[in-house]
PDB file of C-alpha atoms in Angstrom:
ATOM      1  CA  MET A   1       1.901  -9.685 -33.693  1.00  0.00           C
ATOM      2  CA  ARG A   2       1.616 -12.142 -31.047  1.00  0.00           C
ATOM      3  CA  PRO A   3       4.526 -14.361 -31.694  1.00  0.00           C
ATOM      4  CA  TYR A   4       6.817 -11.475 -31.579  1.00  0.00           C
ATOM      5  CA  VAL A   5       5.561  -9.700 -28.402  1.00  0.00           C
ATOM      6  CA  ASP A   6       5.822 -10.748 -24.767  1.00  0.00           C
ATOM      7  CA  GLY A   7       2.422 -12.000 -23.480  1.00  0.00           C
ATOM      8  CA  TYR A   8       2.461  -9.965 -20.430  1.00  0.00           C
ATOM      9  CA  PHE A   9       2.935  -6.641 -22.875  1.00  0.00           C
ATOM     10  CA  LEU A  10       0.239  -7.927 -24.927  1.00  0.00           C
ATOM     11  CA  LEU A  11      -2.145  -8.428 -22.038  1.00  0.00           C
ATOM     12  CA  GLY A  12      -1.357  -5.068 -20.518  1.00  0.00           C
ATOM     13  CA  LEU A  13      -2.090  -3.380 -24.363  1.00  0.00           C
ATOM     14  CA  VAL A  14      -5.488  -5.138 -24.746  1.00  0.00           C
ATOM     15  CA  GLN A  15      -6.408  -4.197 -21.311  1.00  0.00           C
ATOM     16  CA  SER A  16      -5.900  -0.746 -22.013  1.00  0.00           C
ATOM     17  CA  ASP A  17      -8.692   2.042 -21.793  1.00  0.00           C
ATOM     18  CA  ARG A  18      -7.725   3.171 -25.219  1.00  0.00           C
ATOM     19  CA  PHE A  19      -7.848  -0.421 -26.676  1.00  0.00           C
ATOM     20  CA  VAL A  20     -11.020  -1.468 -25.044  1.00  0.00           C
ATOM     21  CA  LYS A  21     -12.619   1.628 -26.028  1.00  0.00           C
ATOM     22  CA  VAL A  22     -11.817   1.140 -29.803  1.00  0.00           C
ATOM     23  CA  VAL A  23     -13.044  -2.288 -29.478  1.00  0.00           C
ATOM     24  CA  LEU A  24     -16.218  -1.548 -28.309  1.00  0.00           C
ATOM     25  CA  ASP A  25     -16.663   1.204 -30.644  1.00  0.00           C
ATOM     26  CA  ASN A  26     -16.173  -1.298 -33.346  1.00  0.00           C
ATOM     27  CA  CYS A  27     -18.824  -4.074 -31.636  1.00  0.00           C
ATOM     28  CA  THR A  28     -22.094  -4.773 -33.233  1.00  0.00           C
ATOM     29  CA  GLY A  29     -25.005  -6.172 -31.787  1.00  0.00           C
ATOM     30  CA  THR A  30     -26.938  -4.734 -28.566  1.00  0.00           C
ATOM     31  CA  SER A  31     -27.587  -7.930 -26.266  1.00  0.00           C
ATOM     32  CA  TYR A  32     -24.387  -9.464 -26.996  1.00  0.00           C
ATOM     33  CA  PRO A  33     -22.001  -7.179 -28.575  1.00  0.00           C
ATOM     34  CA  ALA A  34     -19.019  -8.675 -30.478  1.00  0.00           C
ATOM     35  CA  ILE A  35     -16.363  -7.824 -32.911  1.00  0.00           C
ATOM     36  CA  ASN A  36     -15.312  -9.585 -36.001  1.00  0.00           C
ATOM     37  CA  ALA A  37     -11.878 -10.918 -36.462  1.00  0.00           C
ATOM     38  CA  ASN A  38     -11.122  -8.631 -39.480  1.00  0.00           C
ATOM     39  CA  ASP A  39     -12.093  -5.460 -37.731  1.00  0.00           C
ATOM     40  CA  LEU A  40     -10.258  -6.639 -34.428  1.00  0.00           C
ATOM     41  CA  ALA A  41      -7.169  -7.300 -36.674  1.00  0.00           C
ATOM     42  CA  GLU A  42      -7.185  -3.889 -38.336  1.00  0.00           C
ATOM     43  CA  ILE A  43      -7.093  -1.967 -35.027  1.00  0.00           C
ATOM     44  CA  GLU A  44      -3.807  -0.201 -34.762  1.00  0.00           C
ATOM     45  CA  VAL A  45      -1.738  -0.146 -31.394  1.00  0.00           C
ATOM     46  CA  ALA A  46       1.488   1.387 -30.192  1.00  0.00           C
ATOM     47  CA  ALA A  47       4.008  -1.253 -29.512  1.00  0.00           C
ATOM     48  CA  PRO A  48       7.783  -0.861 -29.536  1.00  0.00           C
ATOM     49  CA  LEU A  49       9.488  -1.920 -32.757  1.00  0.00           C
ATOM     50  CA  ASP A  50      12.365  -3.560 -30.665  1.00  0.00           C
ATOM     51  CA  GLU A  51      11.227  -6.997 -29.578  1.00  0.00           C
ATOM     52  CA  ASN A  52      13.599  -6.561 -26.503  1.00  0.00           C
ATOM     53  CA  GLU A  53      11.839  -3.533 -25.368  1.00  0.00           C
ATOM     54  CA  ALA A  54       8.499  -5.336 -25.366  1.00  0.00           C
ATOM     55  CA  GLN A  55      10.026  -8.034 -23.687  1.00  0.00           C
ATOM     56  CA  LYS A  56      11.643  -5.768 -20.803  1.00  0.00           C
ATOM     57  CA  ILE A  57       7.922  -3.990 -20.609  1.00  0.00           C
ATOM     58  CA  GLY A  58       6.461  -7.323 -20.306  1.00  0.00           C
ATOM     59  CA  THR A  59       8.890  -8.356 -17.505  1.00  0.00           C
ATOM     60  CA  ILE A  60       7.836  -5.285 -15.488  1.00  0.00           C
ATOM     61  CA  PHE A  61       4.154  -6.231 -15.800  1.00  0.00           C
ATOM     62  CA  ARG A  62       4.977  -9.907 -14.868  1.00  0.00           C
ATOM     63  CA  ASN A  63       6.986  -8.708 -11.796  1.00  0.00           C
ATOM     64  CA  ILE A  64       4.139  -6.242 -10.767  1.00  0.00           C
ATOM     65  CA  ASP A  65       1.582  -9.015 -11.195  1.00  0.00           C
ATOM     66  CA  HIS A  66       3.955 -11.405  -8.947  1.00  0.00           C
ATOM     67  CA  LEU A  67       4.008  -8.726  -6.482  1.00  0.00           C
ATOM     68  CA  ILE A  68       0.323  -8.099  -6.276  1.00  0.00           C
ATOM     69  CA  THR A  69      -0.252 -11.797  -5.950  1.00  0.00           C
ATOM     70  CA  LEU A  70       2.318 -12.019  -3.063  1.00  0.00           C
ATOM     71  CA  HIS A  71       0.570  -9.004  -1.211  1.00  0.00           C
ATOM     72  CA  GLN A  72      -2.820 -10.445  -1.768  1.00  0.00           C
ATOM     73  CA  ARG A  73      -1.903 -13.865  -0.286  1.00  0.00           C
ATOM     74  CA  GLU A  74       0.043 -12.060   2.750  1.00  0.00           C
ATOM     75  CA  HIS A  75      -3.095 -10.320   3.398  1.00  0.00           C
ATOM     76  CA  ALA A  76      -5.259 -13.351   3.334  1.00  0.00           C
ATOM     77  CA  VAL A  77      -2.891 -15.193   5.590  1.00  0.00           C
ATOM     78  CA  SER A  78      -2.859 -12.220   8.056  1.00  0.00           C
ATOM     79  CA  ASN A  79      -6.777 -12.015   8.021  1.00  0.00           C
ATOM     80  CA  ASN A  80      -7.006 -15.894   8.927  1.00  0.00           C
ATOM     81  CA  ILE A  81      -4.673 -15.353  11.772  1.00  0.00           C
ATOM     82  CA  VAL A  82      -6.821 -12.390  13.200  1.00  0.00           C
ATOM     83  CA  ARG A  83      -9.796 -14.286  12.714  1.00  0.00           C
ATOM     84  CA  PHE A  84      -8.276 -17.382  14.594  1.00  0.00           C
ATOM     85  CA  ASN A  85      -6.915 -15.109  17.257  1.00  0.00           C
ATOM     86  CA  SER A  86     -10.441 -13.749  17.784  1.00  0.00           C
ATOM     87  CA  GLY A  87     -12.078 -17.182  18.103  1.00  0.00           C
ATOM     88  CA  TRP A  88     -13.503 -17.261  14.638  1.00  0.00           C
ATOM     89  CA  ILE A  89     -13.297 -20.472  12.500  1.00  0.00           C
ATOM     90  CA  THR A  90     -12.821 -19.959   8.832  1.00  0.00           C
ATOM     91  CA  ILE A  91     -13.009 -22.637   6.393  1.00  0.00           C
ATOM     92  CA  SER A  92     -11.833 -21.655   2.919  1.00  0.00           C
TER      93      SER A  92
END
């Protein structure tokens, strides 16, 4: 599936609550749960049949990820300015 699906689409898929629950339900071991590759390969997932649609969804996820990063940086810069104006010195 991976060569045919956008990486960001695939990342969103494997981070979904449904997928994580199925993986955890199929894990073995108690102190270090793991799933074997064959069991992982058997998990059914919902994905568009059209590669272009998956790529468009992946592009949306990529853009959202980029916007979140920009806002986090903006917030970090704002915090450093406030600390500087307050007389605090921060070394990051």
